[in-house]
């Protein structure tokens, strides 16, 4: 990486650890500290100045890096005599501090890197001309002995006849760290790679396939040596295409690959804006080719080989960081780029190239660390990237629009607030049709891909933009209020247009797969809005009658779309909002759901389970208005469903509600227990309540029935022991139930198992609602899925229940 202009020095130049006495300019020791994370990506830990000195606490010479911003210690690392330090690309020093903790210092200047490298080599007793100070893995005692007996590795002379011997030598050296090190040194010192590439030309001219196969193995083995010094030779302008040529002749393939042909003829480097810096241009070429080698040419590394290519990953990573930095600093380049992008006179082909370049530029920025990425996107924002994208997205060229969409995704992921602020400002000047967000929605709706790949991406971006979780709230304004107000006023009608157009009748007017997929995506976003937006989406759904239109899709032949429509309604019911509930009841919006349930028949599938779960939720949460609405309007259609207790449970809930309305004494009892026993208000107490509070509480037991208030004075019978009164009622009820049971058994209209279930439910009516869920066969218990029962039984038993309660 190339830091910008050099700040005042922090480390002393003398090698001491203290801050320099005077604030002097010294860019030689200016470094960035990197650590390698779990994903094998380099994380930037900050910029500072490096020095080396003796640290008493660590008992040894150490590397210290102090932050240039505040002088705090970014790094304190003892130079361990046994640690392997590597020098890469003249300005990088890389080493492992612990088993899984890799560090790198990236110097602004080569001279500073050389100074620190000399200090490290001095501590380890090494010659500073080496690029690595130790073997990467401790070698065995046997290898140590070999090291003493044979100081270097002698390579066979580089001849066509000895290629097999060379290939065997490389293959045998890879398992041993020590032999790998010796082989790498021998290859570096003798300029061996260039000699091998000369033989490659001879083999190709002679069509010597066996020789070419040996060269493939040799070059692949050199990659696995993981040495920056060797990569710099192999990736140089004069060698890289020949290296790629060697890798075309994989012995495991029946015929060679045409990588060079692709790179020279198919892949064209287009300089959309002239790059004046030759070093930058060469770096771009090199990075593209090395990336191609990594992704396309080299075989996928095995688990054991993956770490052997870590230096190759690092080589590409630091190249990309350097390219982005150099381009970002070139203000003229970026100004020309955006000027040509938005200029109407720019021809279509040129504009396509400019957009593709900008897309690749943004993709490279993903390698940057967070603070560098901030600076990168701020630069693009200041240059006017969002107005430029708006112009591009309005064009006819599908490829240009696709590239612009990718750029837009980088911006939304980086800073959604920046995008929201821009679209709200432009709404004050432009019509709804050309607003950036509406252009994005239109591209989503008009996606020609049969699988709607682009539409899925755009839906994800819209979801990010309307997600209140990432909206800011400041003292002056709330982004959520402002942006959602804008979105529902200017954009929501564009998003819902396909849905409304397709649901004018009782069934979808277009029901092909692609339309169904698009409507499913729109419903997914609307469901997200129901969950995360409050009054905005509620007003929109109720005023535009959206739910009724959505439920038309329950009649779709595509199950996934019908389930999306159901999920949307389930999300609304899950809010337990009476505004929504009144709207559902007024428009009879359970009808499409019940119709879909009946059409599904006895099939045990996701549709069946999802609909039952919705009604079960209404029962368990005791949503009274919806319970009454469902039973009053749809009971006849649902009464035969007995493989689950959900609908009979709903009916029971409904009867309990009606009973409380018909017989307010039960409600009064509950309200006294719930309120007055624990809260006394002297101004509202009447005589009977006074009598209740004066009763000694020790004489009462928990769970006793409470004497209900009434306008008539009580006689002795009315205030008899509540438990014995309850027992009388129970006996009366059981005797009447036996009569009903006998009659129904004789007529064959009802089975005992269902009667037991219902009488248990009736019992719970007189004791407590919670007990019902624990009784066998009750609606809340699992029960028998196949328990028989007839619809006619319910009304009869209900009338008996009413008789019991009124006696």
Short mmCIF file of C-alpha atoms in Angstrom, two decimals, residues 274-502:
data_model
loop_
_atom_site.label_atom_id
_atom_site.label_comp_id
_atom_site.label_asym_id
_atom_site.label_seq_id
_atom_site.Cartn_x
_atom_site.Cartn_y
_atom_site.Cartn_z
CA UNK A 274 -5.66 7.28 -20.62
CA UNK A 275 -3.44 6.22 -17.71
CA UNK A 276 -0.32 8.32 -17.74
CA UNK A 277 1.58 6.42 -15.03
CA UNK A 278 3.44 3.46 -16.69
CA UNK A 279 4.00 1.79 -13.30
CA UNK A 280 0.25 1.80 -12.63
CA UNK A 281 -0.50 0.42 -16.07
CA UNK A 282 2.02 -2.40 -15.65
CA UNK A 283 0.59 -3.18 -12.17
CA UNK A 284 -2.95 -3.48 -13.61
CA UNK A 285 -1.77 -5.89 -16.36
CA UNK A 286 0.19 -7.95 -13.87
CA UNK A 287 -2.66 -8.18 -11.34
CA UNK A 288 -5.17 -9.29 -13.98
CA UNK A 289 -2.90 -12.06 -15.22
CA UNK A 290 -1.90 -13.28 -11.76
CA UNK A 291 -5.56 -13.33 -10.72
CA UNK A 292 -6.29 -15.34 -13.88
CA UNK A 293 -3.53 -17.82 -12.97
CA UNK A 294 -4.94 -18.20 -9.46
CA UNK A 295 -8.59 -18.55 -10.53
CA UNK A 296 -8.39 -20.34 -13.87
CA UNK A 297 -4.98 -21.85 -14.58
CA UNK A 298 -3.77 -23.45 -11.37
CA UNK A 299 -5.78 -26.50 -10.34
CA UNK A 300 -7.97 -26.04 -7.26
CA UNK A 301 -5.56 -26.52 -4.35
CA UNK A 302 -6.11 -29.45 -2.00
CA UNK A 303 -6.55 -28.85 1.74
CA UNK A 304 -2.81 -29.47 2.17
CA UNK A 305 -1.80 -27.11 -0.64
CA UNK A 306 -4.07 -24.21 0.32
CA UNK A 307 -1.61 -22.56 2.73
CA UNK A 308 1.22 -23.14 0.22
CA UNK A 309 -0.38 -20.47 -2.00
CA UNK A 310 -0.82 -17.87 0.77
CA UNK A 311 1.96 -15.70 -0.70
CA UNK A 312 0.13 -15.68 -4.04
CA UNK A 313 -3.04 -14.41 -2.30
CA UNK A 314 -1.00 -11.73 -0.55
CA UNK A 315 0.71 -10.72 -3.81
CA UNK A 316 -2.69 -10.09 -5.47
CA UNK A 317 -4.14 -8.39 -2.38
CA UNK A 318 -1.36 -5.83 -2.01
CA UNK A 319 -1.33 -5.18 -5.76
CA UNK A 320 -5.05 -4.32 -5.66
CA UNK A 321 -4.65 -2.04 -2.67
CA UNK A 322 -1.85 -0.24 -4.50
CA UNK A 323 -3.87 0.14 -7.73
CA UNK A 324 -6.92 1.61 -5.94
CA UNK A 325 -4.68 3.99 -3.99
CA UNK A 326 -2.87 5.22 -7.12
CA UNK A 327 -6.11 5.76 -9.07
CA UNK A 328 -7.80 7.48 -6.14
CA UNK A 329 -4.94 9.96 -5.85
CA UNK A 330 -5.19 10.82 -9.57
CA UNK A 331 -7.90 13.52 -9.44
CA UNK A 332 -7.70 14.31 -13.14
CA UNK A 333 -8.39 10.66 -14.01
CA UNK A 334 -11.57 10.47 -11.89
CA UNK A 335 -12.82 13.90 -13.02
CA UNK A 336 -12.48 12.86 -16.68
CA UNK A 337 -14.18 9.53 -15.95
CA UNK A 338 -17.34 11.08 -14.46
CA UNK A 339 -17.45 13.89 -17.01
CA UNK A 340 -17.49 11.40 -19.89
CA UNK A 341 -19.96 9.10 -18.11
CA UNK A 342 -22.63 11.80 -17.86
CA UNK A 343 -21.87 13.60 -21.13
CA UNK A 344 -24.70 13.02 -23.63
CA UNK A 345 -22.21 13.22 -26.48
CA UNK A 346 -20.37 10.08 -25.28
CA UNK A 347 -21.17 7.22 -27.64
CA UNK A 348 -22.78 4.03 -26.29
CA UNK A 349 -19.75 1.76 -26.68
CA UNK A 350 -17.50 4.21 -24.87
CA UNK A 351 -20.03 4.64 -22.07
CA UNK A 352 -20.28 0.86 -21.65
CA UNK A 353 -16.50 0.67 -21.25
CA UNK A 354 -16.53 3.52 -18.71
CA UNK A 355 -19.24 1.84 -16.63
CA UNK A 356 -17.43 -1.53 -16.73
CA UNK A 357 -14.24 0.17 -15.58
CA UNK A 358 -16.07 1.87 -12.69
CA UNK A 359 -17.63 -1.47 -11.70
CA UNK A 360 -14.21 -3.15 -11.61
CA UNK A 361 -12.79 -0.20 -9.68
CA UNK A 362 -15.52 -0.62 -7.02
CA UNK A 363 -14.90 -4.38 -6.92
CA UNK A 364 -11.19 -3.74 -6.23
CA UNK A 365 -12.19 -1.44 -3.36
CA UNK A 366 -13.63 -4.45 -1.49
CA UNK A 367 -10.03 -5.44 -0.66
CA UNK A 368 -9.56 -2.16 1.24
CA UNK A 369 -9.82 -1.88 5.00
CA UNK A 370 -12.90 -0.07 6.43
CA UNK A 371 -11.25 3.33 6.91
CA UNK A 372 -9.70 3.24 3.42
CA UNK A 373 -13.01 2.13 1.94
CA UNK A 374 -14.70 5.12 3.62
CA UNK A 375 -12.27 7.47 1.92
CA UNK A 376 -12.78 5.66 -1.40
CA UNK A 377 -16.58 5.96 -1.41
CA UNK A 378 -16.46 9.56 -0.14
CA UNK A 379 -14.25 10.39 -3.12
CA UNK A 380 -16.75 8.75 -5.51
CA UNK A 381 -19.66 10.50 -3.81
CA UNK A 382 -17.99 13.89 -4.12
CA UNK A 383 -17.36 13.17 -7.80
CA UNK A 384 -21.13 12.68 -8.28
CA UNK A 385 -21.47 8.92 -8.65
CA UNK A 386 -25.19 8.81 -7.74
CA UNK A 387 -26.37 11.37 -10.36
CA UNK A 388 -24.17 9.54 -12.89
CA UNK A 389 -25.81 6.19 -12.02
CA UNK A 390 -29.25 7.75 -12.41
CA UNK A 391 -28.36 8.81 -15.96
CA UNK A 392 -26.92 5.37 -16.79
CA UNK A 393 -29.89 3.44 -15.37
CA UNK A 394 -32.21 5.41 -17.63
CA UNK A 395 -30.44 4.16 -20.76
CA UNK A 396 -31.60 1.39 -23.08
CA UNK A 397 -28.41 -0.71 -23.08
CA UNK A 398 -29.07 -3.75 -20.86
CA UNK A 399 -25.35 -4.47 -20.24
CA UNK A 400 -24.68 -0.90 -19.12
CA UNK A 401 -27.69 -0.98 -16.81
CA UNK A 402 -26.55 -4.30 -15.34
CA UNK A 403 -23.07 -2.92 -14.57
CA UNK A 404 -24.66 0.23 -13.07
CA UNK A 405 -26.82 -1.98 -10.83
CA UNK A 406 -23.70 -3.73 -9.53
CA UNK A 407 -22.09 -0.36 -8.74
CA UNK A 408 -25.30 0.75 -7.00
CA UNK A 409 -25.19 -2.42 -4.85
CA UNK A 410 -21.68 -1.52 -3.62
CA UNK A 411 -22.93 1.95 -2.62
CA UNK A 412 -26.05 0.67 -0.82
CA UNK A 413 -24.07 -1.95 1.10
CA UNK A 414 -21.46 0.64 2.05
CA UNK A 415 -23.75 3.51 3.11
CA UNK A 416 -27.55 3.26 2.63
CA UNK A 417 -28.06 6.65 4.34
CA UNK A 418 -26.03 8.39 1.64
CA UNK A 419 -28.30 6.89 -1.06
CA UNK A 420 -31.48 7.77 0.88
CA UNK A 421 -30.38 11.38 1.33
CA UNK A 422 -29.69 11.71 -2.40
CA UNK A 423 -33.07 10.32 -3.52
CA UNK A 424 -34.99 12.56 -1.11
CA UNK A 425 -33.16 15.64 -2.43
CA UNK A 426 -33.76 14.75 -6.07
CA UNK A 427 -37.49 14.17 -5.39
CA UNK A 428 -37.85 17.93 -4.89
CA UNK A 429 -36.68 18.59 -8.47
CA UNK A 430 -37.69 15.55 -10.57
CA UNK A 431 -40.82 13.62 -11.48
CA UNK A 432 -41.49 10.25 -9.81
CA UNK A 433 -40.74 8.38 -13.06
CA UNK A 434 -37.05 9.24 -13.15
CA UNK A 435 -36.26 8.93 -9.44
CA UNK A 436 -33.30 6.64 -8.79
CA UNK A 437 -35.27 4.23 -6.57
CA UNK A 438 -38.11 4.02 -9.09
CA UNK A 439 -35.60 3.22 -11.83
CA UNK A 440 -34.30 0.40 -9.64
CA UNK A 441 -37.86 -0.91 -9.05
CA UNK A 442 -38.58 -0.77 -12.80
CA UNK A 443 -35.42 -2.76 -13.59
CA UNK A 444 -36.52 -5.32 -11.02
CA UNK A 445 -39.99 -5.59 -12.59
CA UNK A 446 -38.61 -5.77 -16.15
CA UNK A 447 -35.86 -8.33 -15.48
CA UNK A 448 -35.73 -10.62 -18.53
CA UNK A 449 -33.80 -13.42 -16.81
CA UNK A 450 -36.16 -16.46 -16.47
CA UNK A 451 -34.78 -17.05 -12.95
CA UNK A 452 -34.99 -13.31 -12.09
CA UNK A 453 -31.41 -13.25 -10.80
CA UNK A 454 -31.13 -9.47 -11.22
CA UNK A 455 -34.54 -8.86 -9.63
CA UNK A 456 -33.54 -10.85 -6.53
CA UNK A 457 -30.41 -8.69 -6.13
CA UNK A 458 -32.40 -5.46 -6.57
CA UNK A 459 -35.05 -6.59 -4.10
CA UNK A 460 -32.29 -7.14 -1.53
CA UNK A 461 -31.04 -3.58 -2.13
CA UNK A 462 -34.54 -2.10 -1.76
CA UNK A 463 -34.96 -4.06 1.46
CA UNK A 464 -31.73 -2.56 2.80
CA UNK A 465 -32.90 0.95 1.85
CA UNK A 466 -36.30 0.62 3.59
CA UNK A 467 -34.93 -1.19 6.67
CA UNK A 468 -35.42 1.09 9.72
CA UNK A 469 -32.66 -0.80 11.54
CA UNK A 470 -29.96 1.01 9.56
CA UNK A 471 -31.63 4.45 9.59
CA UNK A 472 -30.14 7.26 11.63
CA UNK A 473 -31.92 9.42 14.21
CA UNK A 474 -30.44 12.85 14.96
CA UNK A 475 -31.54 15.69 17.22
CA UNK A 476 -33.05 17.67 14.32
CA UNK A 477 -34.65 14.97 12.20
CA UNK A 478 -35.46 11.28 12.02
CA UNK A 479 -34.35 9.62 8.82
CA UNK A 480 -36.98 6.89 9.28
CA UNK A 481 -39.91 9.33 9.32
CA UNK A 482 -38.62 11.38 6.42
CA UNK A 483 -37.55 8.56 4.14
CA UNK A 484 -40.56 6.29 4.73
CA UNK A 485 -42.89 9.25 4.12
CA UNK A 486 -41.05 9.85 0.84
CA UNK A 487 -41.03 6.16 -0.13
CA UNK A 488 -44.77 5.59 0.40
CA UNK A 489 -45.64 8.81 -1.42
CA UNK A 490 -43.34 8.52 -4.43
CA UNK A 491 -42.28 4.87 -4.83
CA UNK A 492 -44.74 2.39 -3.31
CA UNK A 493 -47.23 2.71 -6.18
CA UNK A 494 -44.47 1.69 -8.63
CA UNK A 495 -43.60 -1.38 -6.52
CA UNK A 496 -47.20 -2.60 -6.20
CA UNK A 497 -48.23 -1.86 -9.82
CA UNK A 498 -47.62 -5.45 -11.12
CA UNK A 499 -49.53 -6.86 -8.13
CA UNK A 500 -52.54 -4.60 -8.64
CA UNK A 501 -52.55 -5.15 -12.41
CA UNK A 502 -52.63 -8.92 -11.99
#
